[in-house]
Amino acid sequence: MAEARATGPTIALVSYVDLPGLTDDDRLLAAALDERGARVQPVVWSDPAIDWSSFDAVVVRSCWDYFLRADQFFAWLALLDAQAARVSNPVRTLRWNAEKTYLRDLETRGIPVVPTHWMASGAVES
């Protein structure tokens, strides 16, 4: 008779609509978590049917289309807050990181960043 496994934490690995499953790296992570009793579920950040508070942890992995739908992405971050989701990186950090001016913040603090040419919003470079 097979031994029943204890139900461990459920962890959402968040991706985007064009990559709804697990990446090769995600599969390695999922296997390691599975060995420790966790259940991993790939989820798409823009899926309105997801109850983010139902997860023991929400790990943002591959939301690579967020900049194409910035308003929707920031609304999703507000939803995570509203649902009191347990997000691996604080939502305020995700907001800060989504605006690439965070690189300027880091540089101002003396942290090396990739050399960046900053342009004013709406400016056109010739």
PDB file of N, CA and C in Angstrom, residues 59-95:
ATOM      1  N   VAL A  59       5.370  33.275  -6.047  1.00  0.00           N
ATOM      2  CA  VAL A  59       6.721  33.577  -6.495  1.00  0.00           C
ATOM      3  C   VAL A  59       6.639  34.097  -7.930  1.00  0.00           C
ATOM      4  N   VAL A  60       6.965  35.371  -8.099  1.00  0.00           N
ATOM      5  CA  VAL A  60       6.917  35.988  -9.423  1.00  0.00           C
ATOM      6  C   VAL A  60       8.160  35.550 -10.188  1.00  0.00           C
ATOM      7  N   ARG A  61       7.942  34.876 -11.311  1.00  0.00           N
ATOM      8  CA  ARG A  61       9.039  34.289 -12.074  1.00  0.00           C
ATOM      9  C   ARG A  61       9.214  34.941 -13.445  1.00  0.00           C
ATOM     10  N   SER A  62       8.214  34.836 -14.305  1.00  0.00           N
ATOM     11  CA  SER A  62       8.394  35.178 -15.722  1.00  0.00           C
ATOM     12  C   SER A  62       7.237  36.013 -16.257  1.00  0.00           C
ATOM     13  N   CYS A  63       7.022  37.169 -15.698  1.00  0.00           N
ATOM     14  CA  CYS A  63       5.946  38.061 -16.165  1.00  0.00           C
ATOM     15  C   CYS A  63       6.461  38.958 -17.277  1.00  0.00           C
ATOM     16  N   TRP A  64       6.964  38.355 -18.322  1.00  0.00           N
ATOM     17  CA  TRP A  64       7.731  39.059 -19.339  1.00  0.00           C
ATOM     18  C   TRP A  64       6.928  40.006 -20.208  1.00  0.00           C
ATOM     19  N   ASP A  65       5.605  39.963 -20.120  1.00  0.00           N
ATOM     20  CA  ASP A  65       4.797  40.868 -20.937  1.00  0.00           C
ATOM     21  C   ASP A  65       4.261  42.054 -20.145  1.00  0.00           C
ATOM     22  N   TYR A  66       4.683  42.204 -18.906  1.00  0.00           N
ATOM     23  CA  TYR A  66       4.103  43.239 -18.035  1.00  0.00           C
ATOM     24  C   TYR A  66       4.222  44.637 -18.631  1.00  0.00           C
ATOM     25  N   PHE A  67       5.319  44.931 -19.307  1.00  0.00           N
ATOM     26  CA  PHE A  67       5.533  46.280 -19.827  1.00  0.00           C
ATOM     27  C   PHE A  67       4.602  46.598 -21.001  1.00  0.00           C
ATOM     28  N   LEU A  68       4.056  45.573 -21.635  1.00  0.00           N
ATOM     29  CA  LEU A  68       3.102  45.771 -22.720  1.00  0.00           C
ATOM     30  C   LEU A  68       1.722  46.142 -22.188  1.00  0.00           C
ATOM     31  N   ARG A  69       1.476  45.794 -20.922  1.00  0.00           N
ATOM     32  CA  ARG A  69       0.179  46.048 -20.277  1.00  0.00           C
ATOM     33  C   ARG A  69       0.425  46.597 -18.877  1.00  0.00           C
ATOM     34  N   ALA A  70       1.200  47.662 -18.810  1.00  0.00           N
ATOM     35  CA  ALA A  70       1.641  48.196 -17.515  1.00  0.00           C
ATOM     36  C   ALA A  70       0.472  48.513 -16.593  1.00  0.00           C
ATOM     37  N   ASP A  71      -0.579  49.148 -17.096  1.00  0.00           N
ATOM     38  CA  ASP A  71      -1.722  49.483 -16.240  1.00  0.00           C
ATOM     39  C   ASP A  71      -2.341  48.222 -15.642  1.00  0.00           C
ATOM     40  N   GLN A  72      -2.497  47.193 -16.468  1.00  0.00           N
ATOM     41  CA  GLN A  72      -3.065  45.931 -15.989  1.00  0.00           C
ATOM     42  C   GLN A  72      -2.117  45.274 -14.977  1.00  0.00           C
ATOM     43  N   PHE A  73      -0.822  45.353 -15.223  1.00  0.00           N
ATOM     44  CA  PHE A  73       0.149  44.757 -14.308  1.00  0.00           C
ATOM     45  C   PHE A  73       0.107  45.454 -12.945  1.00  0.00           C
ATOM     46  N   PHE A  74       0.066  46.794 -12.947  1.00  0.00           N
ATOM     47  CA  PHE A  74       0.005  47.511 -11.679  1.00  0.00           C
ATOM     48  C   PHE A  74      -1.318  47.257 -10.962  1.00  0.00           C
ATOM     49  N   ALA A  75      -2.404  47.067 -11.712  1.00  0.00           N
ATOM     50  CA  ALA A  75      -3.682  46.684 -11.102  1.00  0.00           C
ATOM     51  C   ALA A  75      -3.571  45.300 -10.471  1.00  0.00           C
ATOM     52  N   TRP A  76      -2.841  44.387 -11.126  1.00  0.00           N
ATOM     53  CA  TRP A  76      -2.623  43.050 -10.555  1.00  0.00           C
ATOM     54  C   TRP A  76      -1.831  43.148  -9.252  1.00  0.00           C
ATOM     55  N   LEU A  77      -0.814  43.997  -9.234  1.00  0.00           N
ATOM     56  CA  LEU A  77      -0.055  44.175  -7.998  1.00  0.00           C
ATOM     57  C   LEU A  77      -0.957  44.699  -6.882  1.00  0.00           C
ATOM     58  N   ALA A  78      -1.865  45.616  -7.212  1.00  0.00           N
ATOM     59  CA  ALA A  78      -2.820  46.121  -6.211  1.00  0.00           C
ATOM     60  C   ALA A  78      -3.740  44.993  -5.744  1.00  0.00           C
ATOM     61  N   LEU A  79      -4.120  44.105  -6.662  1.00  0.00           N
ATOM     62  CA  LEU A  79      -4.957  42.957  -6.300  1.00  0.00           C
ATOM     63  C   LEU A  79      -4.222  42.037  -5.325  1.00  0.00           C
ATOM     64  N   LEU A  80      -2.940  41.802  -5.572  1.00  0.00           N
ATOM     65  CA  LEU A  80      -2.153  40.987  -4.637  1.00  0.00           C
ATOM     66  C   LEU A  80      -2.212  41.575  -3.235  1.00  0.00           C
ATOM     67  N   ASP A  81      -2.056  42.893  -3.151  1.00  0.00           N
ATOM     68  CA  ASP A  81      -2.168  43.575  -1.853  1.00  0.00           C
ATOM     69  C   ASP A  81      -3.558  43.405  -1.271  1.00  0.00           C
ATOM     70  N   ALA A  82      -4.575  43.636  -2.093  1.00  0.00           N
ATOM     71  CA  ALA A  82      -5.961  43.573  -1.619  1.00  0.00           C
ATOM     72  C   ALA A  82      -6.324  42.175  -1.119  1.00  0.00           C
ATOM     73  N   GLN A  83      -5.782  41.151  -1.762  1.00  0.00           N
ATOM     74  CA  GLN A  83      -6.068  39.771  -1.351  1.00  0.00           C
ATOM     75  C   GLN A  83      -5.117  39.286  -0.263  1.00  0.00           C
ATOM     76  N   ALA A  84      -4.221  40.164   0.194  1.00  0.00           N
ATOM     77  CA  ALA A  84      -3.232  39.806   1.221  1.00  0.00           C
ATOM     78  C   ALA A  84      -2.451  38.556   0.808  1.00  0.00           C
ATOM     79  N   ALA A  85      -2.087  38.515  -0.482  1.00  0.00           N
ATOM     80  CA  ALA A  85      -1.302  37.380  -0.991  1.00  0.00           C
ATOM     81  C   ALA A  85       0.078  37.397  -0.348  1.00  0.00           C
ATOM     82  N   ARG A  86       0.597  36.219  -0.127  1.00  0.00           N
ATOM     83  CA  ARG A  86       1.936  36.070   0.457  1.00  0.00           C
ATOM     84  C   ARG A  86       2.946  35.985  -0.690  1.00  0.00           C
ATOM     85  N   VAL A  87       3.415  37.155  -1.104  1.00  0.00           N
ATOM     86  CA  VAL A  87       4.295  37.276  -2.260  1.00  0.00           C
ATOM     87  C   VAL A  87       5.743  37.215  -1.794  1.00  0.00           C
ATOM     88  N   SER A  88       6.575  36.452  -2.527  1.00  0.00           N
ATOM     89  CA  SER A  88       7.963  36.249  -2.107  1.00  0.00           C
ATOM     90  C   SER A  88       8.759  37.543  -2.073  1.00  0.00           C
ATOM     91  N   ASN A  89       8.522  38.437  -3.016  1.00  0.00           N
ATOM     92  CA  ASN A  89       9.113  39.776  -2.972  1.00  0.00           C
ATOM     93  C   ASN A  89       7.979  40.732  -2.637  1.00  0.00           C
ATOM     94  N   PRO A  90       8.219  41.674  -1.750  1.00  0.00           N
ATOM     95  CA  PRO A  90       7.136  42.601  -1.418  1.00  0.00           C
ATOM     96  C   PRO A  90       6.583  43.281  -2.672  1.00  0.00           C
ATOM     97  N   VAL A  91       5.280  43.494  -2.697  1.00  0.00           N
ATOM     98  CA  VAL A  91       4.639  44.114  -3.845  1.00  0.00           C
ATOM     99  C   VAL A  91       5.247  45.487  -4.108  1.00  0.00           C
ATOM    100  N   ARG A  92       5.605  46.227  -3.074  1.00  0.00           N
ATOM    101  CA  ARG A  92       6.212  47.546  -3.281  1.00  0.00           C
ATOM    102  C   ARG A  92       7.534  47.411  -4.045  1.00  0.00           C
ATOM    103  N   THR A  93       8.269  46.325  -3.820  1.00  0.00           N
ATOM    104  CA  THR A  93       9.515  46.088  -4.550  1.00  0.00           C
ATOM    105  C   THR A  93       9.218  45.753  -6.008  1.00  0.00           C
ATOM    106  N   LEU A  94       8.171  44.973  -6.244  1.00  0.00           N
ATOM    107  CA  LEU A  94       7.786  44.651  -7.622  1.00  0.00           C
ATOM    108  C   LEU A  94       7.370  45.914  -8.374  1.00  0.00           C
ATOM    109  N   ARG A  95       6.637  46.809  -7.702  1.00  0.00           N
ATOM    110  CA  ARG A  95       6.251  48.080  -8.332  1.00  0.00           C
ATOM    111  C   ARG A  95       7.495  48.895  -8.688  1.00  0.00           C
TER     112      ARG A  95
END
